[in-house]
Tab-separated table of C-alpha atoms in Angstrom:
chain	number	residue	atom	x	y	z
Z	27	MET	CA	-11.012	13.925	-1.235
Z	28	ARG	CA	-14.382	13.600	0.621
Z	29	ASN	CA	-13.810	13.246	4.339
Z	30	LEU	CA	-16.174	10.896	5.967
Z	31	VAL	CA	-15.392	11.566	9.462
Z	32	LEU	CA	-18.348	12.594	11.659
Z	33	PRO	CA	-18.275	13.852	15.349
Z	34	ILE	CA	-17.524	10.870	17.193
Z	35	GLY	CA	-20.467	11.083	19.678
Z	36	LEU	CA	-22.912	11.475	16.687
Z	37	THR	CA	-21.215	8.744	14.861
Z	38	LEU	CA	-21.594	6.398	17.611
Z	39	PHE	CA	-25.569	7.297	18.035
Z	40	PHE	CA	-26.287	6.631	14.334
Z	41	VAL	CA	-24.145	3.477	14.143
Z	42	LEU	CA	-25.673	1.773	17.209
Z	43	ALA	CA	-29.060	2.532	16.503
Z	44	SER	CA	-29.019	1.378	12.895
Z	45	PHE	CA	-26.569	-1.527	12.880
Z	46	HIS	CA	-28.373	-4.886	12.423
Z	47	PRO	CA	-25.701	-7.535	11.537
Z	48	ILE	CA	-27.168	-10.719	9.804
Z	49	GLY	CA	-26.531	-13.854	11.664
Z	50	LYS	CA	-25.410	-12.445	14.922
Z	51	VAL	CA	-27.446	-12.263	18.134
Z	52	ASN	CA	-25.525	-9.456	19.848
Z	53	PHE	CA	-22.866	-6.723	19.241
Z	54	ALA	CA	-20.315	-8.110	21.306
Z	55	VAL	CA	-16.431	-7.799	19.811
Z	56	THR	CA	-14.760	-10.960	20.624
Z	57	LYS	CA	-12.305	-11.722	17.880
Z	58	ILE	CA	-10.486	-9.236	15.731
Z	59	VAL	CA	-7.810	-9.916	12.871
Z	60	ILE	CA	-4.730	-7.935	12.510
Z	61	ASP	CA	-3.422	-7.643	9.320
Z	62	ALA	CA	0.194	-6.633	8.544
Z	63	GLY	CA	0.026	-5.648	4.829
Z	64	HIS	CA	2.339	-7.154	2.244
Z	65	GLY	CA	5.381	-9.238	3.170
Z	66	GLY	CA	7.892	-11.940	1.702
Z	67	LYS	CA	8.327	-11.379	-2.076
Z	68	ASP	CA	5.924	-8.465	-1.739
Z	69	PRO	CA	8.010	-5.457	-0.073
Z	70	GLY	CA	5.147	-2.876	-0.702
Z	71	THR	CA	5.926	0.570	-0.989
Z	72	LEU	CA	9.635	1.866	-0.605
Z	73	GLY	CA	11.185	4.735	1.116
Z	74	SER	CA	14.767	5.706	0.557
Z	75	TYR	CA	15.900	2.876	2.958
Z	76	THR	CA	12.462	1.353	4.141
Z	77	LYS	CA	10.206	-1.601	3.071
Z	78	GLU	CA	6.533	-1.230	3.849
Z	79	LYS	CA	6.212	-4.842	4.895
Z	80	ASP	CA	8.837	-4.340	7.696
Z	81	VAL	CA	7.074	-1.226	9.333
Z	82	ALA	CA	3.594	-2.606	8.794
Z	83	LEU	CA	4.486	-5.717	10.508
Z	84	LYS	CA	6.246	-4.099	13.496
Z	85	VAL	CA	3.142	-1.822	14.288
Z	86	ALA	CA	0.617	-4.570	13.520
Z	87	MET	CA	2.264	-6.834	16.027
Z	88	MET	CA	2.292	-3.696	18.617
Z	89	VAL	CA	-1.440	-3.356	18.056
Z	90	GLY	CA	-1.978	-7.022	18.554
Z	91	GLU	CA	0.066	-7.051	21.697
Z	92	TYR	CA	-1.846	-4.016	23.219
Z	93	VAL	CA	-5.078	-5.717	22.609
Z	94	GLU	CA	-4.061	-9.172	24.034
Z	95	LYS	CA	-2.681	-7.419	27.151
Z	96	TYR	CA	-5.351	-4.762	27.857
Z	97	ILE	CA	-8.367	-6.326	26.248
Z	98	PRO	CA	-8.020	-10.065	27.077
Z	99	ASP	CA	-11.293	-11.369	26.259
Z	100	VAL	CA	-10.659	-10.332	22.838
Z	101	LYS	CA	-9.068	-12.925	20.645
Z	102	VAL	CA	-6.523	-11.571	18.324
Z	103	ILE	CA	-5.894	-13.244	14.804
Z	104	TYR	CA	-2.830	-12.373	12.914
Z	105	THR	CA	-2.580	-12.946	9.190
Z	106	ARG	CA	1.256	-12.981	9.531
Z	107	LYS	CA	3.634	-12.708	12.181
Z	108	ASP	CA	6.715	-12.950	10.217
Z	109	ASP	CA	8.287	-11.827	6.775
Z	110	THR	CA	5.713	-14.199	4.873
Z	111	PHE	CA	3.939	-13.428	1.659
Z	112	VAL	CA	0.011	-14.321	2.225
Z	113	ASP	CA	-2.301	-14.107	-0.913
Z	114	LEU	CA	-4.824	-11.412	-0.619
Z	115	ASP	CA	-7.764	-13.727	-0.690
Z	116	LYS	CA	-6.291	-15.917	1.993
Z	117	ARG	CA	-5.964	-12.876	4.385
Z	118	ALA	CA	-9.798	-12.282	3.983
Z	119	ALA	CA	-10.374	-16.037	4.329
Z	120	LEU	CA	-8.976	-16.412	7.264
Z	121	ALA	CA	-10.817	-13.533	9.089
Z	122	ASN	CA	-14.193	-14.890	7.668
Z	123	LYS	CA	-13.170	-18.724	8.900
Z	124	HIS	CA	-12.974	-17.388	12.271
Z	125	GLU	CA	-15.863	-15.119	12.096
Z	126	ALA	CA	-14.118	-12.260	13.279
Z	127	ASP	CA	-15.711	-9.199	14.340
Z	128	LEU	CA	-13.398	-6.832	13.191
Z	129	PHE	CA	-10.515	-6.807	10.483
Z	130	VAL	CA	-7.696	-4.106	10.801
Z	131	SER	CA	-5.084	-3.918	7.974
Z	132	ILE	CA	-2.015	-1.718	8.422
Z	133	HIS	CA	0.168	-0.280	5.859
Z	134	ALA	CA	2.378	2.736	5.103
Z	135	ASN	CA	1.954	5.059	2.187
Z	136	SER	CA	4.146	6.560	-0.686
Z	137	LEU	CA	4.136	8.833	-3.462
Z	138	PRO	CA	5.205	7.734	-6.944
Z	139	LYS	CA	8.862	7.773	-7.591
Z	140	THR	CA	8.565	10.424	-10.262
Z	141	THR	CA	6.866	12.784	-7.463
Z	142	PRO	CA	9.096	16.021	-7.307
Z	143	ILE	CA	11.062	16.302	-4.256
Z	144	SER	CA	9.458	19.270	-2.779
Z	145	ARG	CA	6.038	17.521	-2.746
Z	146	LYS	CA	7.416	14.432	-1.102
Z	147	ALA	CA	8.660	16.625	1.818
Z	148	ALA	CA	5.613	18.441	1.970
Z	149	ILE	CA	3.154	15.320	2.201
Z	150	LYS	CA	2.946	13.217	5.165
Z	151	GLY	CA	0.559	11.649	7.479
Z	152	SER	CA	-2.091	9.151	7.959
Z	153	GLU	CA	-5.384	8.075	6.451
Z	154	VAL	CA	-7.847	5.480	6.870
Z	155	TYR	CA	-9.728	3.739	4.303
Z	156	VAL	CA	-13.083	2.088	4.339
Z	157	MET	CA	-14.735	-0.030	1.405
Z	158	GLY	CA	-16.718	2.210	-1.115
Z	159	SER	CA	-16.979	3.478	-4.613
Z	160	GLN	CA	-15.583	7.063	-4.375
Z	161	ASN	CA	-12.514	6.396	-6.138
Z	162	THR	CA	-11.215	9.965	-6.649
Z	163	ASP	CA	-7.730	10.188	-7.827
Z	164	ARG	CA	-5.843	9.639	-5.110
Z	165	ALA	CA	-8.043	6.921	-3.670
Z	166	LEU	CA	-7.936	4.986	-6.832
Z	167	GLU	CA	-4.152	5.131	-7.040
Z	168	VAL	CA	-4.075	3.514	-3.585
Z	169	ALA	CA	-6.622	0.845	-4.430
Z	170	LYS	CA	-4.762	0.079	-7.692
Z	171	ARG	CA	-1.387	-0.034	-5.462
Z	172	GLU	CA	-2.738	-2.359	-2.830
Z	173	ASN	CA	-4.787	-4.559	-5.058
Z	174	SER	CA	-1.823	-4.923	-7.486
Z	175	VAL	CA	-0.326	-7.599	-4.932
Z	176	ILE	CA	-2.838	-9.882	-6.734
Z	177	LEU	CA	-0.352	-10.128	-9.643
Z	178	LEU	CA	2.455	-11.669	-7.394
Z	179	GLU	CA	0.130	-14.693	-6.754
Z	180	GLU	CA	0.341	-17.947	-8.659
Z	181	ASP	CA	-2.852	-18.352	-11.198
Z	182	TYR	CA	-4.222	-15.022	-10.154
Z	183	GLU	CA	-5.961	-14.889	-13.456
Z	184	LYS	CA	-8.106	-18.027	-12.335
Z	185	LYS	CA	-8.715	-16.884	-8.748
Z	186	TYR	CA	-9.961	-13.136	-9.329
Z	187	GLU	CA	-12.648	-11.807	-11.614
Z	188	PHE	CA	-10.891	-8.414	-12.177
Z	189	ASP	CA	-7.793	-6.685	-13.247
Z	190	PRO	CA	-6.585	-4.551	-10.215
Z	191	GLN	CA	-5.044	-2.068	-12.884
Z	192	SER	CA	-8.126	-1.448	-14.850
Z	193	GLU	CA	-10.407	1.491	-14.173
Z	194	GLU	CA	-13.147	-0.358	-15.832
Z	195	SER	CA	-12.836	-3.181	-13.341
Z	196	TYR	CA	-13.512	-0.674	-10.295
Z	197	ILE	CA	-16.454	0.980	-11.943
Z	198	LEU	CA	-17.870	-2.832	-12.206
Z	199	TYR	CA	-16.876	-3.387	-8.467
Z	200	ASN	CA	-19.670	-5.276	-6.341
Z	201	LEU	CA	-19.883	-3.503	-2.937
Z	202	THR	CA	-20.765	-6.291	-0.734
Z	203	GLN	CA	-19.375	-4.414	2.061
Z	204	SER	CA	-22.359	-2.113	2.065
Z	205	ALA	CA	-23.858	-4.177	5.064
Z	206	TYR	CA	-20.706	-3.336	7.104
Z	207	GLN	CA	-20.446	0.221	6.006
Z	208	ASP	CA	-21.520	2.368	8.942
Z	209	ASN	CA	-19.640	0.006	11.491
Z	210	SER	CA	-16.551	0.318	9.231
Z	211	VAL	CA	-16.645	4.117	8.970
Z	212	LEU	CA	-17.053	4.225	13.047
Z	213	ILE	CA	-13.906	2.343	13.702
Z	214	ALA	CA	-12.140	4.183	10.939
Z	215	SER	CA	-13.168	7.546	12.330
Z	216	LEU	CA	-12.135	6.440	16.031
Z	217	ILE	CA	-8.733	5.316	14.583
Z	218	ASP	CA	-8.336	8.663	12.695
Z	219	ASP	CA	-9.314	10.520	15.965
Z	220	GLN	CA	-6.798	8.658	18.134
Z	221	LEU	CA	-3.911	8.972	15.536
Z	222	THR	CA	-4.492	12.835	15.023
Z	223	ASN	CA	-5.413	13.764	18.889
Z	224	ARG	CA	-3.374	11.146	20.681
Z	225	ALA	CA	-0.534	10.047	18.551
Z	226	GLY	CA	-0.132	13.665	17.029
Z	227	ARG	CA	-0.020	12.480	13.302
Z	228	ARG	CA	-1.088	14.739	10.332
Z	229	SER	CA	-4.390	13.290	9.262
Z	230	TYR	CA	-5.717	13.099	5.678
Z	231	GLY	CA	-9.048	11.836	7.238
Z	232	VAL	CA	-11.333	8.697	6.457
Z	233	LYS	CA	-12.026	7.964	2.818
Z	234	GLN	CA	-13.679	5.385	0.761
Z	235	SER	CA	-11.733	2.967	-2.028
Z	236	SER	CA	-12.317	0.058	-3.764
Z	237	LEU	CA	-9.950	-2.645	-1.855
Z	238	TYR	CA	-10.335	-6.033	-2.652
Z	239	LEU	CA	-9.277	-7.102	0.842
Z	240	MET	CA	-11.982	-5.307	2.409
Z	241	TRP	CA	-14.678	-6.123	-0.175
Z	242	SER	CA	-13.872	-9.914	0.729
Z	243	THR	CA	-14.297	-9.707	4.394
Z	244	ALA	CA	-17.943	-10.526	5.884
Z	245	MET	CA	-17.181	-7.930	8.860
Z	246	PRO	CA	-16.394	-4.134	9.447
Z	247	SER	CA	-12.966	-3.591	7.753
Z	248	VAL	CA	-10.514	-0.469	7.619
Z	249	LEU	CA	-7.115	-0.101	6.202
Z	250	VAL	CA	-4.671	2.280	7.942
Z	251	GLU	CA	-2.057	3.686	5.910
Z	252	ILE	CA	0.069	5.137	8.959
Z	253	GLY	CA	2.229	7.524	7.144
Z	254	TYR	CA	4.289	8.127	4.063
Z	255	LEU	CA	7.708	6.467	3.456
Z	256	SER	CA	8.426	8.825	0.635
Z	257	ASN	CA	8.807	11.773	2.957
Z	258	PRO	CA	12.038	11.898	4.546
Z	259	THR	CA	11.254	12.811	8.161
Z	260	GLU	CA	8.227	10.578	8.270
Z	261	GLU	CA	10.122	7.755	7.022
Z	262	LYS	CA	12.350	8.403	9.750
Z	263	GLU	CA	9.748	8.587	12.264
Z	264	LEU	CA	7.860	5.435	11.060
Z	265	ASN	CA	11.301	3.574	11.707
Z	266	ASN	CA	11.565	5.016	15.494
Z	267	PRO	CA	10.036	2.137	17.981
Z	268	GLU	CA	8.656	5.254	20.009
Z	269	VAL	CA	6.745	6.612	17.246
Z	270	GLN	CA	5.508	3.097	16.101
Z	271	SER	CA	4.305	2.498	19.667
Z	272	TYR	CA	2.361	5.922	19.583
Z	273	ILE	CA	0.540	4.717	16.243
Z	274	ALA	CA	-0.024	1.357	17.455
Z	275	SER	CA	-1.203	2.408	20.774
Z	276	GLY	CA	-3.717	5.020	18.782
Z	277	ILE	CA	-4.862	2.113	17.039
Z	278	TYR	CA	-5.461	-0.161	19.981
Z	279	ARG	CA	-7.406	2.674	21.829
Z	280	ALA	CA	-9.821	3.224	18.873
Z	281	ILE	CA	-10.517	-0.844	19.104
Z	282	LYS	CA	-11.169	-0.485	22.618
Z	283	GLU	CA	-13.760	2.395	22.360
Z	284	TYR	CA	-15.612	0.522	19.494
Z	285	LYS	CA	-15.781	-2.706	21.678
Z	286	GLU	CA	-16.806	-0.544	24.606
Z	287	ALA	CA	-19.500	0.939	22.516
Z	288	PHE	CA	-21.058	-2.275	21.519
Z	289	ASP	CA	-20.509	-4.032	24.798
Z	290	ALA	CA	-22.582	-1.041	26.287
Z	291	GLN	CA	-25.489	-2.576	24.285
Z	292	ASN	CA	-25.519	-5.849	25.740
């Protein structure tokens, strides 16, 4: 898959030079939404003994706590703080209602159950997604899986205009996130850099995918897959509070870098 990561210094230069947000008078980052993926009746992906919703919530809460403690001038808004099912459109609507400056969604990955054990043992690591149309095989698989939560919602046929399992729906996807693309790639690159170089995670880079959650948010948005629950070693690591803390700290540090970059322009 295409890796979108640019050298951090060069990325900052181009993004800060070209960013012209509609309706905003400055570049201040004052409100962010931390989204723990899945929840309630939606367990997300499954490891041999782990539910994605549980790991995502623990890491998401840690990220929020770090931001609240070390960047006190930034308001943190959580889409959920417990094992609650939240409709996909309501997560985006919450961020839009609060006019958040950044949306970070936290998930855990997994290979299909039919994947050979040897491959499950070989595939581990993090990857960060931004909204985009480059749905190569694995990115499309992730998009279908993450968007399929729609099917668990009541009256989903009336609420959504596309079938999350249909490839034709993705071809026709309207990329309204394009206005925030550069900044989404920037925060994604910073998160990827932190997870790789500070948290010591293997990285699969920054990728594009047609994820409804980010398509619906009126702000720079990223979805972070923190690791593979289908990998026995990584499943154990992702249940380790210390490893969770390293991952959360990496995401927090990336948010801090992102904020400082824009604060310097004011």
